[in-house]
Coordinates of C-alpha atoms in Angstrom, one line a residue:
M1 CA -20.0 60.1 86.2
T2 CA -24.0 59.6 84.8
V3 CA -26.3 57.3 82.5
A4 CA -26.6 59.8 79.5
A5 CA -24.2 57.0 77.5
D6 CA -27.7 57.4 74.1
R7 CA -26.3 54.1 73.2
L8 CA -22.6 55.1 72.7
E9 CA -19.7 52.7 71.2
L10 CA -16.4 52.5 71.6
R11 CA -14.4 51.1 68.9
P12 CA -10.5 51.0 67.4
A13 CA -10.5 54.2 64.9
T14 CA -10.9 52.6 61.4
D15 CA -9.5 54.5 58.3
A16 CA -12.4 56.1 57.6
D17 CA -12.4 57.4 61.4
R18 CA -8.6 58.8 61.1
E19 CA -9.2 61.8 59.0
W20 CA -12.5 62.8 61.2
I21 CA -9.7 62.9 63.9
Y22 CA -7.2 64.9 62.7
R23 CA -10.3 67.8 61.2
L24 CA -11.3 67.4 64.8
R25 CA -8.4 67.5 66.3
H26 CA -7.3 71.1 64.0
D27 CA -11.0 72.7 64.9
V28 CA -10.3 72.1 68.7
Y29 CA -7.0 72.1 69.3
A30 CA -6.0 74.6 66.3
R31 CA -9.6 77.1 66.0
E32 CA -10.5 77.3 69.9
L33 CA -8.3 76.7 71.9
G34 CA -5.1 78.3 70.0
Q35 CA -2.6 74.9 70.6
H36 CA -1.4 74.8 67.2
T37 CA -1.2 77.4 64.0
P38 CA -4.3 77.4 62.3
N39 CA -3.3 75.5 58.2
A40 CA -5.3 76.0 55.1
A41 CA -5.4 71.8 54.7
G42 CA -8.1 71.6 58.1
R43 CA -6.1 68.9 59.5
L44 CA -3.8 67.8 62.3
T45 CA -1.9 65.2 62.2
D46 CA 2.2 64.5 64.1
D47 CA 4.8 62.4 63.8
L48 CA 3.4 59.5 65.9
D49 CA 0.0 58.9 64.9
E50 CA 1.6 56.0 63.3
N51 CA 2.5 53.9 66.3
N52 CA -1.0 55.1 68.3
A53 CA -4.0 53.6 68.6
Y54 CA -7.2 55.6 68.6
I55 CA -10.1 54.9 70.1
V56 CA -13.6 55.9 68.8
A57 CA -17.1 56.9 70.5
A58 CA -19.5 57.1 67.9
H59 CA -23.3 57.8 68.1
Q60 CA -26.3 57.4 65.4
D61 CA -24.5 59.3 63.1
G62 CA -21.1 59.0 63.1
P63 CA -17.7 59.2 66.4
V64 CA -18.4 61.7 68.4
G65 CA -15.7 61.6 69.9
F66 CA -11.4 59.9 70.4
V67 CA -8.7 59.4 72.6
S68 CA -5.3 57.5 71.9
V69 CA -3.2 55.6 73.4
T70 CA 0.8 55.9 73.1
P71 CA 2.1 52.9 73.9
P72 CA 6.3 51.8 74.9
W73 CA 7.7 49.9 71.3
A74 CA 6.7 53.7 69.9
G75 CA 10.1 53.7 71.8
R76 CA 9.2 58.3 72.2
Y77 CA 6.1 60.1 73.6
S78 CA 4.1 63.4 73.0
I79 CA 5.7 63.6 76.4
D80 CA 9.7 64.7 74.4
K81 CA 8.3 67.5 73.4
Y82 CA 8.1 70.0 76.5
L83 CA 9.7 67.3 79.5
R84 CA 13.1 65.1 79.8
R85 CA 12.0 62.8 81.6
Q86 CA 15.3 61.9 83.2
D87 CA 13.8 65.5 85.1
H88 CA 11.1 63.3 86.3
P89 CA 11.0 60.0 88.6
E90 CA 7.6 59.8 87.4
L91 CA 9.1 59.2 83.1
R92 CA 12.3 57.4 83.7
R93 CA 10.5 54.3 83.4
S94 CA 10.6 52.0 80.5
D95 CA 7.0 50.0 80.0
L96 CA 4.8 53.5 79.9
F97 CA 2.4 54.8 78.1
E98 CA 1.0 57.7 77.1
I99 CA -3.2 58.6 77.2
R100 CA -3.5 61.8 74.6
I101 CA -5.4 64.2 73.2
L102 CA -8.6 63.1 75.0
T103 CA -11.0 65.0 72.6
V104 CA -15.1 65.4 72.2
D105 CA -17.6 67.2 69.1
P106 CA -17.8 70.7 71.7
T107 CA -21.8 68.6 70.4
R108 CA -21.5 66.0 72.9
R109 CA -19.1 67.3 75.7
G110 CA -20.5 66.5 79.5
A111 CA -22.7 64.1 77.5
M112 CA -20.0 61.0 79.3
T113 CA -18.0 61.3 76.0
G114 CA -14.9 62.3 77.8
K115 CA -15.3 59.7 80.7
L116 CA -16.2 56.5 78.8
L117 CA -13.0 56.7 76.1
M118 CA -11.0 57.8 79.2
Y119 CA -12.6 54.5 80.5
A120 CA -11.9 52.5 76.7
A121 CA -8.2 54.2 76.8
L122 CA -7.6 52.6 80.6
R123 CA -8.9 49.3 79.1
W124 CA -6.5 49.0 76.2
V125 CA -3.7 50.0 78.6
M126 CA -5.0 47.0 80.8
A127 CA -5.3 44.8 78.1
H128 CA -1.7 45.5 76.5
G129 CA 0.4 45.0 79.6
G130 CA 0.0 48.3 81.1
R131 CA 1.3 49.3 84.7
V132 CA 1.4 52.9 84.8
V133 CA 0.3 55.7 82.2
V134 CA 1.4 59.5 81.6
A135 CA -0.8 62.5 80.2
L136 CA -0.9 66.0 79.6
G137 CA -4.4 67.2 80.7
R138 CA -5.8 70.4 80.4
V139 CA -5.9 73.2 83.7
E140 CA -9.8 73.5 83.1
L141 CA -10.2 69.5 82.7
L142 CA -8.3 68.5 86.1
P143 CA -11.6 68.1 87.8
M144 CA -11.8 65.4 85.7
Y145 CA -8.8 63.4 85.0
L146 CA -8.1 63.7 88.4
S147 CA -12.5 62.0 89.6
L148 CA -11.1 58.7 87.6
G149 CA -8.1 58.6 89.7
L150 CA -5.2 60.2 88.0
V151 CA -2.7 62.4 90.4
S152 CA -1.5 65.1 89.6
T153 CA 2.5 66.2 89.4
G154 CA 1.9 69.6 90.0
V155 CA 4.8 69.8 86.5
P156 CA 3.7 72.5 84.0
V157 CA 3.3 72.2 80.7
R158 CA 2.7 75.1 78.2
S159 CA 1.1 74.6 74.3
G160 CA 1.3 76.9 72.1
A161 CA -2.0 79.3 74.3
V162 CA -2.8 76.4 75.6
D163 CA -2.1 74.9 80.3
F164 CA -1.4 71.6 81.1
E165 CA 0.4 69.3 84.2
L166 CA 2.0 65.9 84.5
L167 CA -0.7 63.0 85.3
T168 CA 0.4 60.3 86.2
G169 CA -1.5 56.9 87.9
E170 CA -0.6 53.4 88.3
V171 CA -3.6 50.8 86.0
A172 CA -3.8 48.5 89.2
D173 CA -4.5 51.1 91.8
L174 CA -6.9 52.9 88.0
A175 CA -8.7 49.9 87.8
D176 CA -8.9 49.4 91.6
R177 CA -10.4 53.1 92.0
T178 CA -12.4 52.8 88.6
L179 CA -14.3 49.6 89.5
R180 CA -15.2 51.1 93.7
R181 CA -16.4 54.2 93.0
Y182 CA -19.1 52.9 89.3
G183 CA -18.7 49.5 89.8
P184 CA -23.0 49.4 89.6
L185 CA -22.8 52.1 86.7
L186 CA -21.0 50.4 84.8
D187 CA -22.1 47.3 85.3
E188 CA -25.6 49.5 83.9
L189 CA -23.2 50.5 81.0
G190 CA -22.9 47.7 80.3
Q191 CA -25.9 46.6 78.9
T192 CA -26.3 50.0 77.1
V193 CA -22.4 51.1 75.1
R194 CA -22.1 48.7 72.2
W195 CA -18.2 47.9 72.7
A196 CA -16.7 47.0 70.0
L197 CA -12.6 47.3 71.2
D198 CA -10.5 43.8 71.8
M199 CA -11.2 43.3 75.6
P200 CA -14.1 42.4 77.9
F201 CA -15.7 46.1 78.8
L202 CA -15.1 45.3 82.6
P203 CA -11.9 43.9 83.5
E204 CA -12.1 40.7 85.6
A205 CA -12.3 40.3 89.1
D206 CA -9.2 41.5 91.0
S207 CA -7.6 38.1 90.6
C208 CA -4.3 37.1 88.6
Q209 CA -5.7 35.8 85.0
H210 CA -4.8 33.0 83.7
G211 CA -5.3 30.4 80.7
G212 CA -8.1 28.3 80.6
A213 CA -10.9 30.1 79.1
S214 CA -11.3 25.8 77.2
V215 CA -12.8 25.1 80.8
E216 CA -15.4 26.7 79.7
A217 CA -16.5 24.6 77.6
L218 CA -17.1 22.4 80.8
G219 CA -20.0 24.4 82.1
R220 CA -20.4 26.7 85.0
R221 CA -21.3 23.6 87.9
F222 CA -19.5 21.0 84.6
D223 CA -22.6 20.2 82.7
T224 CA -20.7 18.9 80.0
L225 CA -18.4 17.4 81.0
E226 CA -18.1 15.2 77.6
A227 CA -18.1 19.1 75.6
H228 CA -14.4 18.9 76.1
R229 CA -13.8 16.6 73.3
D230 CA -14.8 19.7 71.3
V231 CA -12.6 22.0 72.1
V232 CA -8.6 22.4 71.7
P233 CA -7.5 23.9 75.0
A234 CA -4.0 25.1 73.9
D235 CA -4.9 27.2 75.7
V236 CA -3.5 26.3 78.9
L237 CA -0.4 23.8 79.1
D238 CA -1.5 20.9 80.7
A239 CA -0.2 17.9 79.8
W240 CA -1.1 16.8 76.3
F241 CA -0.7 13.1 77.1
P242 CA -2.2 10.6 80.6
P243 CA -0.6 9.7 83.4
A244 CA 1.4 7.1 84.2
P245 CA -0.3 3.6 83.9
A246 CA 0.6 2.6 87.5
V247 CA -1.5 6.2 88.1
V248 CA -3.8 5.7 86.5
A249 CA -4.6 1.9 87.6
A250 CA -4.5 3.1 91.3
L251 CA -7.0 5.9 91.1
S252 CA -9.4 4.0 88.8
G253 CA -9.4 1.4 91.2
G254 CA -10.5 3.4 93.8
Q255 CA -12.0 5.9 93.1
E256 CA -15.8 6.4 96.0
W257 CA -12.8 5.3 99.3
M258 CA -10.4 8.1 97.8
A259 CA -14.0 10.3 97.9
R260 CA -14.4 9.3 101.1
T261 CA -11.4 8.9 103.0
S262 CA -8.8 11.7 104.5
P263 CA -5.1 11.8 103.6
P264 CA -2.7 12.0 105.8
A265 CA -2.4 14.3 108.1
R266 CA 1.7 15.9 106.7
A267 CA 1.6 13.1 103.6
A268 CA 5.0 12.5 104.1
G269 CA 5.3 9.3 102.2
L270 CA 4.5 11.4 99.8
V271 CA 8.0 13.7 101.3
E272 CA 9.8 9.8 101.7
E273 CA 9.5 9.5 98.4
I274 CA 10.3 12.7 96.8
A275 CA 13.7 13.5 98.9
F276 CA 14.1 9.5 97.5
R277 CA 14.0 10.7 94.5
R278 CA 15.4 13.6 93.7
N279 CA 18.5 12.8 96.7
V280 CA 17.2 16.1 99.5
P281 CA 17.2 15.0 102.0
E282 CA 12.8 14.6 104.3
Q283 CA 13.9 18.1 106.2
A284 CA 14.4 19.8 103.3
V285 CA 10.9 19.6 101.0
A286 CA 7.2 21.4 101.9
V287 CA 3.8 19.5 99.9
G288 CA 1.4 22.1 98.8
A289 CA -1.7 22.0 97.0
G290 CA -0.8 23.2 93.7
S291 CA 2.7 25.9 93.3
S292 CA -0.1 29.0 93.5
D293 CA -0.4 26.9 96.5
L294 CA 3.1 27.6 97.7
I295 CA 3.7 30.5 96.5
F296 CA 1.1 32.0 98.3
R297 CA 1.8 30.6 102.0
A298 CA 5.8 31.3 102.0
F299 CA 5.4 34.6 99.7
G300 CA 2.8 36.1 102.6
H301 CA 5.2 34.7 105.2
W302 CA 8.3 36.3 103.9
L303 CA 7.4 39.6 102.5
D304 CA 5.8 42.6 103.8
A305 CA 4.3 46.5 102.4
S306 CA 8.2 47.9 102.6
S307 CA 9.6 44.6 100.8
R308 CA 11.2 44.9 97.4
V309 CA 10.9 42.0 95.0
L310 CA 12.6 41.6 91.8
L311 CA 10.2 39.7 88.8
V312 CA 11.9 38.9 85.7
D313 CA 9.3 40.7 82.9
P314 CA 7.6 38.8 81.3
S315 CA 7.2 35.8 82.9
Y316 CA 4.4 33.6 84.6
G317 CA 1.8 36.2 86.5
E318 CA 1.0 34.9 89.5
Y319 CA 4.1 36.2 91.0
A320 CA 3.2 40.0 90.1
H321 CA 0.2 39.5 91.6
V322 CA 1.0 38.6 95.1
V323 CA 3.5 40.5 95.6
E324 CA 1.9 43.8 94.0
R325 CA -1.6 42.7 94.6
V326 CA -1.9 40.7 97.8
I327 CA 1.2 41.6 99.7
G328 CA 0.9 44.5 98.6
C329 CA 5.4 45.3 97.6
R330 CA 7.5 46.4 95.3
A331 CA 7.9 45.1 92.2
D332 CA 10.7 45.7 90.5
R333 CA 11.4 44.8 87.4
F334 CA 14.8 43.2 85.1
S335 CA 13.4 43.3 81.8
L336 CA 13.9 40.7 78.3
R337 CA 14.8 41.6 75.4
R338 CA 12.6 39.9 71.9
A339 CA 15.7 41.7 70.2
E340 CA 17.9 38.9 73.1
G341 CA 15.4 35.3 72.2
W342 CA 13.3 37.0 75.3
R343 CA 17.1 35.3 76.8
I344 CA 17.9 35.8 80.4
D345 CA 21.8 37.1 80.6
P346 CA 22.7 36.5 84.0
D347 CA 26.3 39.2 83.2
R348 CA 22.8 41.3 83.0
L349 CA 21.3 40.2 85.7
A350 CA 24.0 39.7 88.7
D351 CA 24.2 43.8 87.5
R352 CA 21.1 44.8 88.9
L353 CA 21.4 42.3 91.8
R354 CA 23.6 45.1 93.3
E355 CA 20.1 46.3 94.0
R356 CA 20.0 44.6 97.0
Y357 CA 16.9 43.2 96.3
D358 CA 14.5 40.5 100.0
L359 CA 13.6 38.1 97.3
V360 CA 13.9 37.4 93.7
V361 CA 11.9 35.2 91.7
V362 CA 12.5 33.3 88.6
V363 CA 10.7 30.5 86.3
N364 CA 13.4 28.8 84.1
P365 CA 12.2 27.3 81.7
N366 CA 10.7 30.7 81.4
N367 CA 6.8 31.3 81.3
P368 CA 5.4 32.4 79.0
T369 CA 8.6 33.0 77.1
G370 CA 10.2 29.0 77.1
V371 CA 13.3 29.6 77.5
H372 CA 16.6 28.3 80.2
L373 CA 18.9 29.1 81.2
D374 CA 21.8 26.7 81.7
A375 CA 21.8 25.9 85.9
D376 CA 25.4 27.0 85.7
E377 CA 24.5 30.3 84.8
L378 CA 22.2 30.9 87.5
R379 CA 24.5 28.9 90.1
E380 CA 26.2 31.7 88.6
V381 CA 24.2 34.3 89.3
L382 CA 23.5 33.6 92.2
A383 CA 27.3 32.5 94.0
R384 CA 27.4 36.1 92.9
A385 CA 24.6 38.0 95.1
P386 CA 24.8 40.3 97.7
G387 CA 24.9 37.8 101.3
G388 CA 20.3 37.8 102.1
T389 CA 19.3 37.7 99.1
R390 CA 16.1 35.1 98.9
F391 CA 15.5 33.4 95.5
W392 CA 12.7 31.1 95.0
I393 CA 13.2 29.7 91.3
D394 CA 10.0 28.2 89.8
E395 CA 10.6 24.5 87.8
A396 CA 8.1 23.5 86.8
Y397 CA 9.1 23.0 83.9
A398 CA 12.2 21.9 85.1
G399 CA 11.9 17.9 83.5
Y400 CA 12.0 19.5 79.1
S401 CA 15.0 21.3 79.7
G402 CA 16.9 17.7 80.0
P403 CA 19.8 15.5 82.6
G404 CA 21.5 18.3 85.6
Q405 CA 19.1 21.2 85.0
S406 CA 17.6 21.4 88.0
L407 CA 18.7 22.8 91.3
E408 CA 16.7 21.0 93.9
R409 CA 20.1 19.5 95.4
Y410 CA 22.4 23.1 95.4
A411 CA 18.7 24.5 96.6
A412 CA 19.3 22.4 99.7
D413 CA 22.2 22.8 100.7
T414 CA 22.3 26.6 100.6
D415 CA 20.2 29.5 103.2
T416 CA 18.7 31.5 100.6
T417 CA 17.9 29.1 98.2
V418 CA 14.5 27.8 97.4
V419 CA 13.4 25.2 94.3
C420 CA 9.5 25.8 93.4
R421 CA 9.0 22.1 91.4
S422 CA 4.6 21.9 90.2
M423 CA 4.0 17.9 89.2
S424 CA 1.1 19.7 87.7
K425 CA 1.8 19.7 84.3
M426 CA 4.2 17.4 83.6
Y427 CA 3.3 14.3 85.7
A428 CA -0.2 15.1 83.9
L429 CA -1.7 16.0 87.4
S430 CA -2.9 19.4 87.1
G431 CA -6.3 18.6 88.1
L432 CA -4.7 17.4 92.0
R433 CA -3.0 20.2 92.5
V434 CA 0.1 18.5 93.6
A435 CA 3.7 20.5 94.3
Y436 CA 5.9 20.6 96.6
L437 CA 9.6 22.9 97.4
T438 CA 13.2 22.0 97.9
G439 CA 15.4 24.6 99.9
P440 CA 17.2 24.6 103.6
P441 CA 16.4 22.6 106.0
R442 CA 15.1 25.6 108.6
I443 CA 12.5 27.5 105.7
A444 CA 12.1 24.3 104.5
A445 CA 10.4 23.8 108.0
E446 CA 9.3 27.7 108.5
L447 CA 7.2 26.7 105.5
R448 CA 5.6 23.1 106.5
R449 CA 4.4 24.5 109.8
R450 CA 2.4 27.0 107.9
T451 CA 0.5 24.5 105.9
P452 CA -2.8 23.0 107.2
P453 CA -3.0 19.5 107.4
W454 CA -4.9 17.2 104.7
A455 CA -3.2 19.9 102.4
V456 CA -3.0 18.1 99.4
S457 CA -5.7 15.5 99.4
L458 CA -5.8 11.5 99.0
P459 CA -5.5 11.6 95.7
A460 CA -3.6 13.6 94.8
Q461 CA -1.1 12.1 97.6
I462 CA -1.0 8.2 95.9
A463 CA -1.1 9.6 92.1
A464 CA 2.2 11.2 93.1
V465 CA 3.7 8.6 94.9
H466 CA 2.8 6.9 91.6
A467 CA 4.5 9.3 88.8
L468 CA 7.6 10.1 90.9
R469 CA 8.1 6.0 90.6
D470 CA 7.6 6.1 86.5
P471 CA 10.7 8.2 85.3
G472 CA 10.4 6.3 81.9
Y473 CA 6.9 6.9 81.4
Y474 CA 7.7 10.4 82.0
S475 CA 10.8 10.5 79.7
G476 CA 8.8 8.6 76.7
R477 CA 6.0 11.5 76.7
W478 CA 8.9 14.6 77.5
A479 CA 11.0 13.3 74.1
R480 CA 7.6 13.1 72.4
T481 CA 6.2 17.0 73.3
A482 CA 9.4 17.5 71.4
A483 CA 8.8 16.0 69.3
L484 CA 5.8 17.3 68.7
R485 CA 6.7 21.0 69.4
A486 CA 8.4 21.1 65.7
E487 CA 5.7 19.4 63.7
L488 CA 3.5 22.6 65.3
A489 CA 5.8 24.9 64.8
A490 CA 6.5 24.1 61.3
A491 CA 2.8 24.3 61.0
L492 CA 2.3 27.0 62.3
A493 CA 5.5 28.9 60.8
G494 CA 3.3 27.6 56.8
T495 CA 0.8 29.9 57.3
G496 CA 1.6 33.2 56.7
A497 CA 5.3 34.5 55.5
D498 CA 5.1 37.3 58.1
L499 CA 4.4 35.6 61.9
E500 CA 7.3 34.8 64.0
V501 CA 6.8 31.9 65.5
E502 CA 9.8 30.6 68.3
E503 CA 9.8 27.5 70.0
S504 CA 10.2 26.7 74.5
V505 CA 11.9 24.3 75.8
A506 CA 9.0 23.3 76.8
N507 CA 5.5 22.2 75.8
F508 CA 4.3 25.5 73.8
V509 CA 5.1 27.4 71.2
L510 CA 5.3 31.5 70.9
L511 CA 3.2 33.4 67.2
T512 CA 3.5 37.1 67.0
L513 CA 2.3 38.3 64.3
P514 CA 3.7 41.6 61.8
R515 CA 3.3 45.0 63.6
G516 CA 1.0 47.8 61.9
G517 CA -1.7 44.2 61.5
P518 CA -4.5 42.7 63.7
G519 CA -3.2 41.9 67.3
A520 CA -3.6 38.9 69.0
A521 CA -6.6 39.2 71.0
R522 CA -8.5 39.8 67.6
L523 CA -6.6 36.0 66.3
V524 CA -7.6 34.4 69.5
G525 CA -10.6 35.0 69.2
L526 CA -11.2 34.5 66.1
C527 CA -9.9 30.7 66.9
R528 CA -12.3 30.5 69.6
R529 CA -15.3 30.4 67.5
Q530 CA -13.8 27.0 66.2
G531 CA -13.4 25.2 69.2
V532 CA -9.6 26.0 69.5
F533 CA -8.2 28.2 72.7
L534 CA -5.4 30.2 71.9
R535 CA -3.4 32.6 75.5
D536 CA -3.4 35.8 74.1
L537 CA 0.2 36.9 76.0
S538 CA -0.6 40.4 75.7
P539 CA -1.9 41.2 79.6
L540 CA 1.3 39.3 80.1
S541 CA 3.5 42.5 80.0
P542 CA 4.2 45.5 76.8
A543 CA 6.7 43.3 75.9
F544 CA 5.0 41.8 73.9
E545 CA 3.5 45.0 72.3
G546 CA -0.3 43.1 72.3
R547 CA 0.9 40.6 69.5
T548 CA 2.0 37.8 70.9
V549 CA 0.3 33.9 71.6
R550 CA 0.7 31.7 73.0
I551 CA -0.2 27.8 71.6
A552 CA 0.3 24.3 73.9
V553 CA 1.3 21.6 72.4
R554 CA -1.6 18.8 72.1
D555 CA -1.7 15.5 69.9
A556 CA -0.5 15.5 66.4
A557 CA -4.5 16.2 65.9
A558 CA -5.5 18.9 68.1
N559 CA -2.3 20.2 66.3
A560 CA -3.1 20.3 62.9
R561 CA -7.2 21.9 63.8
T562 CA -5.0 24.0 65.5
A563 CA -2.6 24.9 62.2
E564 CA -5.5 24.5 60.3
A565 CA -7.7 27.2 62.4
V566 CA -4.8 30.2 62.6
A567 CA -4.6 29.5 59.3
E568 CA -8.8 30.5 58.6
A569 CA -7.9 32.9 61.3
L570 CA -5.3 34.8 59.5
R571 CA -7.9 34.9 55.8
E572 CA -10.4 36.5 57.9
P573 CA -11.0 39.8 56.5
V574 CA -10.4 42.3 58.7
R575 CA -14.2 44.2 58.8
T576 CA -14.0 48.3 58.8
V577 CA -17.4 49.3 61.2

């Protein structure tokens, strides 16, 4: 790359841009390159255009280049005209994104326009949950594609008079390579390029994307704490209600002492309380500073680069991040289907487990789909799995599923099953960071040995013990959450006839926008201007097609404000450039 961006603008294609695109395609691929036969209309289109996402590079006088992305929900690709996907391992995945017909006006070739368009396409794929891309690269342009991190499969393709090679790349690897090689340049370009795409110009640092952008209202150094009263933090699943009265009283009565006093090193009292309340042996319990602490610690001990892991998709993004980006091992996906209501089909999952995995992760109820698999059905899946398969069952929202749905006691009696329970969301303790796992005593002991002393703070230990002692308070709050959730879902459903609103069993709903219109990122951005923060689920998985947001349940007034913000955002006209 060179720094000759000349104030380029990168934007989604408008209707007017589309007409220019079709004429430039004809000029380049029919008249100049001979890939297609020229036609009298001077326009070149194909039957994928309806589903392609076009990104345009524009200069002062108008568009100067474009690239398109064909997403997996289109159901077919340009490569299907030339290759049988079943014959090529690179093409068998159901979540392929195809980057195609990168084209630059002859007057702008060599001015970095093509590379910026490829970068924009990569960012678009990342923002829509893409994990692998394919492209047909013209042979004469291969050096540019390879410099960006794409890998040639060596498979040749000829179309008309033009020779191509099949290229592929893992999205995470492409992003890493791009940032390592061009990071300083991209920082500079971010100040000069007009970036009109929904996702940020630069990706986040190498970390898992979580909700909680609403915390920005506090200021980076917490200088504006009172500002939290002015926003609706529906992008994160923290409880809308306060902790139990006994928790509040305990924390309020000794703040100065708790701030300066070391906690019990091994949280023995908290472990005793958990074991008593959950009717499991103390030896089967290990605690941590939130579920992420336990996930990083356990997975880092159990897995290495040669391990095979099965993840439900879509599901909580921390698991894919730890498995693939931190440990660097292989993660296969068990894909959930929107048409099936995001349900985990136990028979299909049991069949998939025949492939033998070192670790299988199931979030139940699942986040972000909000669907619960009955405990009896899940136990049957576990019983049918090949011997030695280790299971991690995340029950962060299990309290919303009703009594008898936790597998904690079951896990304590097995050899290979671990249940992780966060106390953040269900017990209104997110800011204190406390969680625990229940499993075979041998596994729990391993994790305890790898837990640093004082891992759970003194305020967190005190709060967790008092919270566990008041199940009546929390069951009442969970029941009220269900009522608020139903009211929120009904209010959202009334904001637009074409919207799909799905209630979860937990403390959130999903809202899906119709195909062909503005996407989830635009809705999130418009609501944020009104102080209402929603969670765009697009980066988590291509299954959401860039159209679904997750909205956390808050109190009645905040829920009404959320519905009003969504309604106003949907009335906002889509401005063309």
